[in-house]
PDB file of N, CA, C and O in Angstrom:
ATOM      1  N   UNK G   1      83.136 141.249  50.636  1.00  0.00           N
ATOM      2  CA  UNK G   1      84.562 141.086  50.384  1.00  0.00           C
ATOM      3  C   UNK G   1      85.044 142.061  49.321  1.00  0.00           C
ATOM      4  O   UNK G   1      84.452 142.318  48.273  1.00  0.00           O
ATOM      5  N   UNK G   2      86.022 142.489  49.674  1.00  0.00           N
ATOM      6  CA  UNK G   2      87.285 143.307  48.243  1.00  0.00           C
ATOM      7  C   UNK G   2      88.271 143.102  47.985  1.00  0.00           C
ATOM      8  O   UNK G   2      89.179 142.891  48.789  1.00  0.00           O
ATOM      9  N   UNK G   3      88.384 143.112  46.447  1.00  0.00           N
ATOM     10  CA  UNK G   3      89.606 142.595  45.955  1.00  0.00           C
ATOM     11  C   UNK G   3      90.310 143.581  45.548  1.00  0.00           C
ATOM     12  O   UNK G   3      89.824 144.526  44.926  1.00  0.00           O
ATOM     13  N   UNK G   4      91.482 143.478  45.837  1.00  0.00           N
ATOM     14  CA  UNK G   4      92.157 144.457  45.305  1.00  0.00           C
ATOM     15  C   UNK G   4      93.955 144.043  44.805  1.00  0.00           C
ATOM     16  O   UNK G   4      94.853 143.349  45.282  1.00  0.00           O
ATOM     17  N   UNK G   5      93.801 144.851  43.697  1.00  0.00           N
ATOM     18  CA  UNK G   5      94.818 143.940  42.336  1.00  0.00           C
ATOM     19  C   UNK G   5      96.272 145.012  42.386  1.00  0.00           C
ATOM     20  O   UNK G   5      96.364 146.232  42.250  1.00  0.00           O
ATOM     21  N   UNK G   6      97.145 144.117  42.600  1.00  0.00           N
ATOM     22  CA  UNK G   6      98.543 145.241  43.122  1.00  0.00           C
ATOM     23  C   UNK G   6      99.266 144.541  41.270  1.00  0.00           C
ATOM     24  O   UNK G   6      99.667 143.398  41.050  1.00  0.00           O
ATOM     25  N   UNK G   7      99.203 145.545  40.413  1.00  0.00           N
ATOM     26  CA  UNK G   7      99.871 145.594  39.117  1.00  0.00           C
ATOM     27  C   UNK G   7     101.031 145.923  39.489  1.00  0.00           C
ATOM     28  O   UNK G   7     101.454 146.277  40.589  1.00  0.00           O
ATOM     29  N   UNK G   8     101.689 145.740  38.177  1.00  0.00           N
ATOM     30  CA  UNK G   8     103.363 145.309  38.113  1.00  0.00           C
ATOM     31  C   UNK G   8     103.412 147.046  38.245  1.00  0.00           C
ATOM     32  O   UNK G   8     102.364 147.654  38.464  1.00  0.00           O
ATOM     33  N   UNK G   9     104.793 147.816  38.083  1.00  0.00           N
ATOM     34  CA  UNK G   9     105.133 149.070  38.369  1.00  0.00           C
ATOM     35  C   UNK G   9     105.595 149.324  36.909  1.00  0.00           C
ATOM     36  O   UNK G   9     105.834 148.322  36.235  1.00  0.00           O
ATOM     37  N   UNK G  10     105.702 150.174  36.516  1.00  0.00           N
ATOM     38  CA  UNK G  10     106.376 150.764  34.517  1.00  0.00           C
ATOM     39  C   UNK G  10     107.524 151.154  35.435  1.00  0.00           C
ATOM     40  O   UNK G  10     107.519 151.433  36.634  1.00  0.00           O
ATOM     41  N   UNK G  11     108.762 151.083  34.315  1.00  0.00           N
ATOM     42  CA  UNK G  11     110.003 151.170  34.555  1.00  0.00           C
ATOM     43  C   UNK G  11     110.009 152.528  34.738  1.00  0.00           C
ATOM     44  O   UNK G  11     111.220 152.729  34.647  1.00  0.00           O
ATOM     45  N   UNK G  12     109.455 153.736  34.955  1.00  0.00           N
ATOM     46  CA  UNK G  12     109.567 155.022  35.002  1.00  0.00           C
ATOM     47  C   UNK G  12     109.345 154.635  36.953  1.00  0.00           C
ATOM     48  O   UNK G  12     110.256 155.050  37.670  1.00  0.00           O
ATOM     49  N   UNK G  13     108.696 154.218  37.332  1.00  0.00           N
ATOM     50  CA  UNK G  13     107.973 154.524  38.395  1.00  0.00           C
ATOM     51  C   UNK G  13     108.890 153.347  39.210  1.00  0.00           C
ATOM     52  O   UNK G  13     109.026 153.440  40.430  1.00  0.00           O
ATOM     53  N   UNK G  14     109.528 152.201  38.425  1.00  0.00           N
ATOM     54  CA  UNK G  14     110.981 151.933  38.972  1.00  0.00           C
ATOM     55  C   UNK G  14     111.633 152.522  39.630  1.00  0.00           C
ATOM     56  O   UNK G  14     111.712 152.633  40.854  1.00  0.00           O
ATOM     57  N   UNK G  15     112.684 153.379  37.977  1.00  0.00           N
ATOM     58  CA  UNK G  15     113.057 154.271  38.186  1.00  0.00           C
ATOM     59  C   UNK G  15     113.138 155.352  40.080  1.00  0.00           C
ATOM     60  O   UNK G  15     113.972 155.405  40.984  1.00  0.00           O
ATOM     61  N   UNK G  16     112.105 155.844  39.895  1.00  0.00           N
ATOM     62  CA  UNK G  16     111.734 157.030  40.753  1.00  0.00           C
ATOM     63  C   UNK G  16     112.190 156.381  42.156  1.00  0.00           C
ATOM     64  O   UNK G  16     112.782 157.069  42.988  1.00  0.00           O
ATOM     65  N   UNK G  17     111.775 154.522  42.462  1.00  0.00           N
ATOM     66  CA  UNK G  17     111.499 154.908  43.381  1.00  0.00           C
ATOM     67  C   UNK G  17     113.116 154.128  43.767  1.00  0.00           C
ATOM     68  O   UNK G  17     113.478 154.195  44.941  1.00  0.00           O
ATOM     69  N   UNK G  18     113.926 153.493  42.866  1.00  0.00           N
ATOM     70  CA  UNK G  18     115.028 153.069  42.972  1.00  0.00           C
ATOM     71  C   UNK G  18     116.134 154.118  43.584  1.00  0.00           C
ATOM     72  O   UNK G  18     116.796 153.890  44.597  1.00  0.00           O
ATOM     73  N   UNK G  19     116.218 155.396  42.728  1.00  0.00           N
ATOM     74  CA  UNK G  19     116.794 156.309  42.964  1.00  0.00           C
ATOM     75  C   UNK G  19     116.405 156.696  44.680  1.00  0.00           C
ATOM     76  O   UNK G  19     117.229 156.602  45.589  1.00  0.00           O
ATOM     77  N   UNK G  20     115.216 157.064  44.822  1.00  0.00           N
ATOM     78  CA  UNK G  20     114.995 157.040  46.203  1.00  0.00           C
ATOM     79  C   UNK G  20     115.467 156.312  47.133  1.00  0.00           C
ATOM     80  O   UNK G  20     115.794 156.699  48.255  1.00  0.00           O
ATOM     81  N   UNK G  21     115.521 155.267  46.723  1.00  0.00           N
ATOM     82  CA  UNK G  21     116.657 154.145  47.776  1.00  0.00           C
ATOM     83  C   UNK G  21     117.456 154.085  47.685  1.00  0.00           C
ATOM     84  O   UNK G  21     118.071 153.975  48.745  1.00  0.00           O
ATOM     85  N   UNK G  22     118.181 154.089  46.561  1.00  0.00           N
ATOM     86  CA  UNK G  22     119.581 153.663  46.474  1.00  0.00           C
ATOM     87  C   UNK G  22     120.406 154.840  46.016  1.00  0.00           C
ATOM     88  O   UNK G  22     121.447 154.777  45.362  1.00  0.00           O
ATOM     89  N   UNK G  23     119.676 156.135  46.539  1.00  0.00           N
ATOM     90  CA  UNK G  23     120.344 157.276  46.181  1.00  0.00           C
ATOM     91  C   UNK G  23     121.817 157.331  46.023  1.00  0.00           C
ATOM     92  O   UNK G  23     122.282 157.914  45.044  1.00  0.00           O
ATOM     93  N   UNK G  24     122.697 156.699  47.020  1.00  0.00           N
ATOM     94  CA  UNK G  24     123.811 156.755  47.690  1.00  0.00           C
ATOM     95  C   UNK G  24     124.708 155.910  46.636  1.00  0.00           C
ATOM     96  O   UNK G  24     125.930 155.995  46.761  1.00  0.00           O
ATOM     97  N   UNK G  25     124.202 155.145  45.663  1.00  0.00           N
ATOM     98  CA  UNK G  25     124.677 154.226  44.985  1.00  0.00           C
ATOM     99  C   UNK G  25     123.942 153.715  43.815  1.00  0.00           C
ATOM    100  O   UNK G  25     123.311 152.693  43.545  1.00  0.00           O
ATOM    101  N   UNK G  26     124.375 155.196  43.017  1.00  0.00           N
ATOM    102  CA  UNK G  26     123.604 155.396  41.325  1.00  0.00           C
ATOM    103  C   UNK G  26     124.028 154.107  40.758  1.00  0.00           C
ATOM    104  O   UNK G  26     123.240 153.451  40.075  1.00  0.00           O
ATOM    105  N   UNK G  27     125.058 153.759  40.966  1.00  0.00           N
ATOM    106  CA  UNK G  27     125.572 152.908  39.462  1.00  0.00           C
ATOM    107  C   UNK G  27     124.740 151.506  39.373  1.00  0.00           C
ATOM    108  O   UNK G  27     124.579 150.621  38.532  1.00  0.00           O
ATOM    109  N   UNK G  28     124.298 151.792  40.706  1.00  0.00           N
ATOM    110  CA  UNK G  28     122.969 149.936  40.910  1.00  0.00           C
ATOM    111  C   UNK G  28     122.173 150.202  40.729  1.00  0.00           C
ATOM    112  O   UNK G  28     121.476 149.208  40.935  1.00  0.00           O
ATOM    113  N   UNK G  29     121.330 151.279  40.302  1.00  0.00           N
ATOM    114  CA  UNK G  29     120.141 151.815  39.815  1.00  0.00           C
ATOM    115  C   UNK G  29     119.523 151.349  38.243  1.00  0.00           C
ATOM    116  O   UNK G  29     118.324 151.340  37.963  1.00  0.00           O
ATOM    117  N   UNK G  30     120.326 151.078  37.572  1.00  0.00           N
ATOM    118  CA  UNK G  30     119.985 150.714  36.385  1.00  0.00           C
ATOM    119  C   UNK G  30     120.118 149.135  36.272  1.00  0.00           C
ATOM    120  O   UNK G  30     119.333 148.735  35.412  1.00  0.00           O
ATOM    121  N   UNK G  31     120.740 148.252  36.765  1.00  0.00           N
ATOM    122  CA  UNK G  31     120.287 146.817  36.916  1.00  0.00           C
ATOM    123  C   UNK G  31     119.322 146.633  37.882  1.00  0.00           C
ATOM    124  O   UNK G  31     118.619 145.640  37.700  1.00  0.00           O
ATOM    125  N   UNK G  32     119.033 147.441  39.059  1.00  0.00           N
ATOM    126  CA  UNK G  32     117.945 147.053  39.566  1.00  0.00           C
ATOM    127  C   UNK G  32     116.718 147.461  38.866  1.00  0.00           C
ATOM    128  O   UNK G  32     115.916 146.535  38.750  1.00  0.00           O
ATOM    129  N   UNK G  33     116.381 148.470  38.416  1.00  0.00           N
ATOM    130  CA  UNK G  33     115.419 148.805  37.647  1.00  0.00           C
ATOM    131  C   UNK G  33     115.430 147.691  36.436  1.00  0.00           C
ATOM    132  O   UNK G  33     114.251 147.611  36.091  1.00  0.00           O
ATOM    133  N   UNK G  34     116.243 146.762  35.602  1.00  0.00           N
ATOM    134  CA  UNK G  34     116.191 145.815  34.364  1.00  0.00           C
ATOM    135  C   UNK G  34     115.331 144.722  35.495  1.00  0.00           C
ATOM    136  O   UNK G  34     114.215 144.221  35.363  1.00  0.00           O
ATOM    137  N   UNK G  35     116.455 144.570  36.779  1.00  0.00           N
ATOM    138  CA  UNK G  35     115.583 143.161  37.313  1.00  0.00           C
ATOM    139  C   UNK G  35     114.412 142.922  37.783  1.00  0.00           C
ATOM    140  O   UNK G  35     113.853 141.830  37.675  1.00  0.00           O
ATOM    141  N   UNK G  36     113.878 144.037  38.412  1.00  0.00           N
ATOM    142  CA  UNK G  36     112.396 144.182  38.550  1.00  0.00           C
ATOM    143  C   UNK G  36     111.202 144.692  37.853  1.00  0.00           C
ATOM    144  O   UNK G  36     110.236 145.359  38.223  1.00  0.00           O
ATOM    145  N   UNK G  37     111.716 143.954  36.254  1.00  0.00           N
ATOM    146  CA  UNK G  37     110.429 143.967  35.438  1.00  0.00           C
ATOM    147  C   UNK G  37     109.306 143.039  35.587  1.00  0.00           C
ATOM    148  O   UNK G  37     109.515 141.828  35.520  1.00  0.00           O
ATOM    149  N   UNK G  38     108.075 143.531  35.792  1.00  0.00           N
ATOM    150  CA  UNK G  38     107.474 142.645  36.220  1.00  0.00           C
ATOM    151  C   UNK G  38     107.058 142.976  37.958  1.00  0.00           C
ATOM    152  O   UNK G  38     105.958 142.530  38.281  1.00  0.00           O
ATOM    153  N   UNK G  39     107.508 143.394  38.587  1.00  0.00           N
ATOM    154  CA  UNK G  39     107.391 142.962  40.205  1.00  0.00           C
ATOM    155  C   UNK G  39     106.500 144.303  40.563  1.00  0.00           C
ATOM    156  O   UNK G  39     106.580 145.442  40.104  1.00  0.00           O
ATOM    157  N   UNK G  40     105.568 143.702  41.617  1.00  0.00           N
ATOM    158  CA  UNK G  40     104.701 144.868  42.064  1.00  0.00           C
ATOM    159  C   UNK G  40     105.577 145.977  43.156  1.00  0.00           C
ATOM    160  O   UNK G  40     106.681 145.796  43.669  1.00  0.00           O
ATOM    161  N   UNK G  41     104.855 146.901  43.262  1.00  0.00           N
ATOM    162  CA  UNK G  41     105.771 147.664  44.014  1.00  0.00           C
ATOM    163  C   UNK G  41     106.390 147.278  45.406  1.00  0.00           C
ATOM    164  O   UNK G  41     107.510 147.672  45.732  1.00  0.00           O
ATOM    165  N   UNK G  42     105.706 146.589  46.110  1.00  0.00           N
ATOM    166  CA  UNK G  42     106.208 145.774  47.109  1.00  0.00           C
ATOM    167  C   UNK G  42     106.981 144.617  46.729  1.00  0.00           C
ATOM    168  O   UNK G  42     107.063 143.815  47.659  1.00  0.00           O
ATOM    169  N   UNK G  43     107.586 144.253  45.658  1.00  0.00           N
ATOM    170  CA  UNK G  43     107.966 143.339  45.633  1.00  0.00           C
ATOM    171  C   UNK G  43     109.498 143.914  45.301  1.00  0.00           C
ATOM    172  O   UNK G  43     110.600 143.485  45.643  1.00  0.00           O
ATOM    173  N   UNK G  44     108.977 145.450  44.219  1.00  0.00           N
ATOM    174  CA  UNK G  44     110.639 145.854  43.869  1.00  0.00           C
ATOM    175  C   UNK G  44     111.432 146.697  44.926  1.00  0.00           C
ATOM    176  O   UNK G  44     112.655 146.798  45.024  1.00  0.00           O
ATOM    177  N   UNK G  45     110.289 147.379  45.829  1.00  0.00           N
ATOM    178  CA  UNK G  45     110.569 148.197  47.100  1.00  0.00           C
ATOM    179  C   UNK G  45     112.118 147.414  47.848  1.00  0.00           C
ATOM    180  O   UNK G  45     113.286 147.777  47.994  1.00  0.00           O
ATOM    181  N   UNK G  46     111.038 145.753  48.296  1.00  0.00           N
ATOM    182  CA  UNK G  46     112.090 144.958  48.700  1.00  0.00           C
ATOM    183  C   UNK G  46     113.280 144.251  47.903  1.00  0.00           C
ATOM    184  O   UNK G  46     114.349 143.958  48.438  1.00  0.00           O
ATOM    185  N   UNK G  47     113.013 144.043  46.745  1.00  0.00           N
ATOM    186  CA  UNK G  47     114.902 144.193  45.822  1.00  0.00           C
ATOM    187  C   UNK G  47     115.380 145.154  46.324  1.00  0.00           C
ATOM    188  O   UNK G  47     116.288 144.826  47.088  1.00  0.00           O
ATOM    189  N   UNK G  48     115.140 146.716  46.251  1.00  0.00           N
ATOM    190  CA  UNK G  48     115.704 148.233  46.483  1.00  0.00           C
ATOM    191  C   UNK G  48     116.389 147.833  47.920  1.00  0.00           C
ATOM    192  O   UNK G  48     117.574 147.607  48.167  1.00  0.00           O
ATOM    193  N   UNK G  49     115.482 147.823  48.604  1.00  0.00           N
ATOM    194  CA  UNK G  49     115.871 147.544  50.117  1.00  0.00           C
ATOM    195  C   UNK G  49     117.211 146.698  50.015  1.00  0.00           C
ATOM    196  O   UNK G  49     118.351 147.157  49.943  1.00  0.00           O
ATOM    197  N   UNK G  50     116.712 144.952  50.028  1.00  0.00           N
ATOM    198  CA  UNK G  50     118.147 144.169  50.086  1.00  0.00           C
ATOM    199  C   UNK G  50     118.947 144.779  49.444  1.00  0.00           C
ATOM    200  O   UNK G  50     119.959 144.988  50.113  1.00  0.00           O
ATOM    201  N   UNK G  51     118.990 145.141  48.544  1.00  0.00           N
ATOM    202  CA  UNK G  51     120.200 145.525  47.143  1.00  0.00           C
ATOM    203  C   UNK G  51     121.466 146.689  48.287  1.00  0.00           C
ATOM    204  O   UNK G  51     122.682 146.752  48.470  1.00  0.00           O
ATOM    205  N   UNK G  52     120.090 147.492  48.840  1.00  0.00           N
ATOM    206  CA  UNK G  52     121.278 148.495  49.336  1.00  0.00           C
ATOM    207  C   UNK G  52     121.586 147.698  50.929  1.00  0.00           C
ATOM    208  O   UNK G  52     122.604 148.204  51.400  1.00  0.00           O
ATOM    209  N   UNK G  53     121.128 146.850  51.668  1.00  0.00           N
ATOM    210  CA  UNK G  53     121.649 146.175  52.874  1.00  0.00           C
ATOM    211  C   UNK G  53     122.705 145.251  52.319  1.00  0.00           C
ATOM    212  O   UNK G  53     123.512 144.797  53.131  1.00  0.00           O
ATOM    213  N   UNK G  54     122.829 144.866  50.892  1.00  0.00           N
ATOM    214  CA  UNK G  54     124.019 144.001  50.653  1.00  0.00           C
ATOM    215  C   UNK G  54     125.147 145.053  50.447  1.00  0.00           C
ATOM    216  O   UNK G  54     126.270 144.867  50.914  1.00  0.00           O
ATOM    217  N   UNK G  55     124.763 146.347  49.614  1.00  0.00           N
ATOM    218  CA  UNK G  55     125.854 146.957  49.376  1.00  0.00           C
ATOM    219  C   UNK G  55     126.607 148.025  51.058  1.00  0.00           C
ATOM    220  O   UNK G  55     127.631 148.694  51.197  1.00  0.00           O
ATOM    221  N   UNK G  56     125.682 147.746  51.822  1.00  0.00           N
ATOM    222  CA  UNK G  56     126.248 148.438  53.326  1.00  0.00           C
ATOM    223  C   UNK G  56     127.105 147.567  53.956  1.00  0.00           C
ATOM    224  O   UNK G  56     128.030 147.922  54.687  1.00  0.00           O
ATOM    225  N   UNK G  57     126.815 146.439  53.687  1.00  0.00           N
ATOM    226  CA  UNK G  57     127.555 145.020  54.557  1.00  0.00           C
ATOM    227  C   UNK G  57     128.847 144.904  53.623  1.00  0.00           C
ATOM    228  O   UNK G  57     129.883 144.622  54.227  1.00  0.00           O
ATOM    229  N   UNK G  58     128.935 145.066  52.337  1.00  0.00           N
ATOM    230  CA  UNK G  58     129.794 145.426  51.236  1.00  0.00           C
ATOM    231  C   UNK G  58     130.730 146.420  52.021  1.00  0.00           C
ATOM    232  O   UNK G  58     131.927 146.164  52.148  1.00  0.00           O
ATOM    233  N   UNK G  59     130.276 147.332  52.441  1.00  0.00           N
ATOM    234  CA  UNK G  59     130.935 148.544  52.636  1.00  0.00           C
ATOM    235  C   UNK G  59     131.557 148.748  53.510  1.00  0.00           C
ATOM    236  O   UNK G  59     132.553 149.470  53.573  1.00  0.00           O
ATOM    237  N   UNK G  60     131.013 148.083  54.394  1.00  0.00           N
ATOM    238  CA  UNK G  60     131.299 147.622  56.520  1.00  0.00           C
ATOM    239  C   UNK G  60     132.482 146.469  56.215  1.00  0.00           C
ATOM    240  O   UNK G  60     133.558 146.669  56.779  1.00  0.00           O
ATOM    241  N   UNK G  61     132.387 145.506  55.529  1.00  0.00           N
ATOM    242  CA  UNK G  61     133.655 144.506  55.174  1.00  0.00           C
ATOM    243  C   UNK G  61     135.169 145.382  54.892  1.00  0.00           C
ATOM    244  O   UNK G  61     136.139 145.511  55.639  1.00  0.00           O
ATOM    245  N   UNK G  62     134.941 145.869  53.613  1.00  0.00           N
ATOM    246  CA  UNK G  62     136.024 146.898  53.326  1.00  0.00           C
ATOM    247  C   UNK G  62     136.440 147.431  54.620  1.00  0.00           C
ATOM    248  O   UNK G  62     137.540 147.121  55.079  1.00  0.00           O
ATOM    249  N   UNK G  63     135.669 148.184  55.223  1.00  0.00           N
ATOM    250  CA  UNK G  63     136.258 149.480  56.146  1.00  0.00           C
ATOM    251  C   UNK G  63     136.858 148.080  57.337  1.00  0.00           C
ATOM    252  O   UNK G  63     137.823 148.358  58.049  1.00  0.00           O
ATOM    253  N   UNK G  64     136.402 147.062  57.423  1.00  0.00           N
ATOM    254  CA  UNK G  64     137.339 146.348  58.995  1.00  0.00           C
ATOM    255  C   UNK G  64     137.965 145.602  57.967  1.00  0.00           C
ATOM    256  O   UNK G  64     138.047 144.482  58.470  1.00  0.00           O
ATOM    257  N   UNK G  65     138.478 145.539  56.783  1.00  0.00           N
ATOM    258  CA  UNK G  65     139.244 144.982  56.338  1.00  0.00           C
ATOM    259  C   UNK G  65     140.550 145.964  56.184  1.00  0.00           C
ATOM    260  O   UNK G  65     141.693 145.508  56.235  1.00  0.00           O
ATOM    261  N   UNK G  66     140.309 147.162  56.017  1.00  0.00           N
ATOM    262  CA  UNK G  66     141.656 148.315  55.528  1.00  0.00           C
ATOM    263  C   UNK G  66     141.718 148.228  57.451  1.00  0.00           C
ATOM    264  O   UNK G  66     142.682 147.824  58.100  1.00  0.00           O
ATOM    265  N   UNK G  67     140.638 148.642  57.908  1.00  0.00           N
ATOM    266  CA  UNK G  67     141.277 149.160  59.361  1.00  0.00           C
ATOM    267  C   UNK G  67     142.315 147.458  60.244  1.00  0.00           C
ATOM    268  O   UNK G  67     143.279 147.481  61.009  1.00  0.00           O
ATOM    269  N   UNK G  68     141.521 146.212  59.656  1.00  0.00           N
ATOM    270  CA  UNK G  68     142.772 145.112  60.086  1.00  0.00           C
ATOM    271  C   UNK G  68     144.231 145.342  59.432  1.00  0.00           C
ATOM    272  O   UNK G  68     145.325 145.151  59.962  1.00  0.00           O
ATOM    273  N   UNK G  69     143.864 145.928  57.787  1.00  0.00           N
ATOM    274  CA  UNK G  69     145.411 145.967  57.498  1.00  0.00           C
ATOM    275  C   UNK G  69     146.348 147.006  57.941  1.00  0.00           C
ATOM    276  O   UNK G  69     147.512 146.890  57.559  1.00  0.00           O
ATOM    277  N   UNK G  70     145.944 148.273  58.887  1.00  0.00           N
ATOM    278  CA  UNK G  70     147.090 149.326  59.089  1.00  0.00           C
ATOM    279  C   UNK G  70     147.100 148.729  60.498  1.00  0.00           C
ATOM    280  O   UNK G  70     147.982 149.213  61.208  1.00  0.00           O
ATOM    281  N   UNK G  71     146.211 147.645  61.172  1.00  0.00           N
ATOM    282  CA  UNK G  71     146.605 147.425  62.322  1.00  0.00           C
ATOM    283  C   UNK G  71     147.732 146.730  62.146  1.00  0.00           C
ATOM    284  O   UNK G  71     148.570 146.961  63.018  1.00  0.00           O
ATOM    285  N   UNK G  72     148.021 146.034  61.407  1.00  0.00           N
ATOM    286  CA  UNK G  72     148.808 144.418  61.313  1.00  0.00           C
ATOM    287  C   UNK G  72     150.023 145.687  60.679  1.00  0.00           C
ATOM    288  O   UNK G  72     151.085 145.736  61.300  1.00  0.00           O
ATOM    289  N   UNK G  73     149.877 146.480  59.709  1.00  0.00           N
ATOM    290  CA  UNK G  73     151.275 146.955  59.157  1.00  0.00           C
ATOM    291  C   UNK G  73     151.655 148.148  60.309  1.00  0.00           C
ATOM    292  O   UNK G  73     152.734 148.735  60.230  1.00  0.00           O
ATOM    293  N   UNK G  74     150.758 148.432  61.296  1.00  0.00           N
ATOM    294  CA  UNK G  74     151.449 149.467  62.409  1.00  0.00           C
ATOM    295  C   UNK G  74     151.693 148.499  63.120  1.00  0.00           C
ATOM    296  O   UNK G  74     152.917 148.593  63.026  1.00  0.00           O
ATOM    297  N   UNK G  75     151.514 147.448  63.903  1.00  0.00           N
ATOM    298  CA  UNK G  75     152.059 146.087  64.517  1.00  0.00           C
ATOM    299  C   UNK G  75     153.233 145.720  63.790  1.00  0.00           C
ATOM    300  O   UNK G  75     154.064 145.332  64.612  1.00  0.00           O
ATOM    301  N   UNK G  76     153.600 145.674  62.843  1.00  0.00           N
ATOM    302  CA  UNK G  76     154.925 145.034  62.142  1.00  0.00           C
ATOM    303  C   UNK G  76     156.133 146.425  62.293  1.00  0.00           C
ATOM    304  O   UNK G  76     157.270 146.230  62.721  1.00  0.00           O
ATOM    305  N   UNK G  77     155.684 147.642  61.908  1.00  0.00           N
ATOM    306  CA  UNK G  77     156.383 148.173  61.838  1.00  0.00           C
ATOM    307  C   UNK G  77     157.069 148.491  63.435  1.00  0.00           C
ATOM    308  O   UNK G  77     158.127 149.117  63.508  1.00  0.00           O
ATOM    309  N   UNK G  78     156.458 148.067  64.514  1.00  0.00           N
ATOM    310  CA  UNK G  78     156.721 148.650  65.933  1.00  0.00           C
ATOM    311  C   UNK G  78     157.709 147.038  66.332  1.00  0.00           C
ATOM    312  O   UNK G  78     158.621 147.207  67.142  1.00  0.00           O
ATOM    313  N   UNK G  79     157.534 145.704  65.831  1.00  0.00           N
ATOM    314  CA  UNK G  79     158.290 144.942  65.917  1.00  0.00           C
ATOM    315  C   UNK G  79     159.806 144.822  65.369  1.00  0.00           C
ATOM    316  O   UNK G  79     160.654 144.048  65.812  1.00  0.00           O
ATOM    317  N   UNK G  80     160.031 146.085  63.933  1.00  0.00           N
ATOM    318  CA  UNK G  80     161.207 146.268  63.427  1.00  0.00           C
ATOM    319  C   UNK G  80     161.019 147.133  63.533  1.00  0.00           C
ATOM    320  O   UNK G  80     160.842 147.734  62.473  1.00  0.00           O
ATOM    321  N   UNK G  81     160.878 148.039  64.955  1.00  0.00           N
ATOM    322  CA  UNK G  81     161.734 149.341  65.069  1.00  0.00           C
ATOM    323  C   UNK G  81     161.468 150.728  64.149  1.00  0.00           C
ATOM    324  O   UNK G  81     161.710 151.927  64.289  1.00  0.00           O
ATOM    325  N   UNK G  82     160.774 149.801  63.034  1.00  0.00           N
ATOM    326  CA  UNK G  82     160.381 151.414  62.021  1.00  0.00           C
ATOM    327  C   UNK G  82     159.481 152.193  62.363  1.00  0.00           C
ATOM    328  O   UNK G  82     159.256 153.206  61.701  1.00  0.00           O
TER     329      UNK G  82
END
């Protein structure tokens, strides 16, 4: 049998690999790196991961939320003629 011991990650190596994921969205890079002190790399990989599938679903809301509102204000405006 082998054992093998998955240690926590140093906030440098956070760092590195946060940026790698969440390239697209620096400003979450530095609370995710505070919250995964402690977590092995598979454990902060997957914070990185969710963090940026919440901020895409974040992002996908907005965009059918502006595109419902020019529907509804180009719908109003064609009911009064403007």
């Amino acid at each position: 049998d082998i054992a093998v011991e998955f240690k926590t990650m140093t906030k440098e190596n956070r760092e590195k690999m946060a940026h790698n994921i969440l390239r697209d969205w620096k400003e979450m890079i530095h609370d995710v790196v505070e919250r995964g002190e402690g977590m092995t790399p598979a454990q902060f990989q997957e914070l990185c991961v969710q963090t940026a599938f919440s901020r895409i679903e974040d992002d996908e809301r907005k965009v059918i939320f502006l595109d419902e509102y020019e529907n509804e204000k180009r719908d109003q405006g064609r009911s009064t003629g403007t």
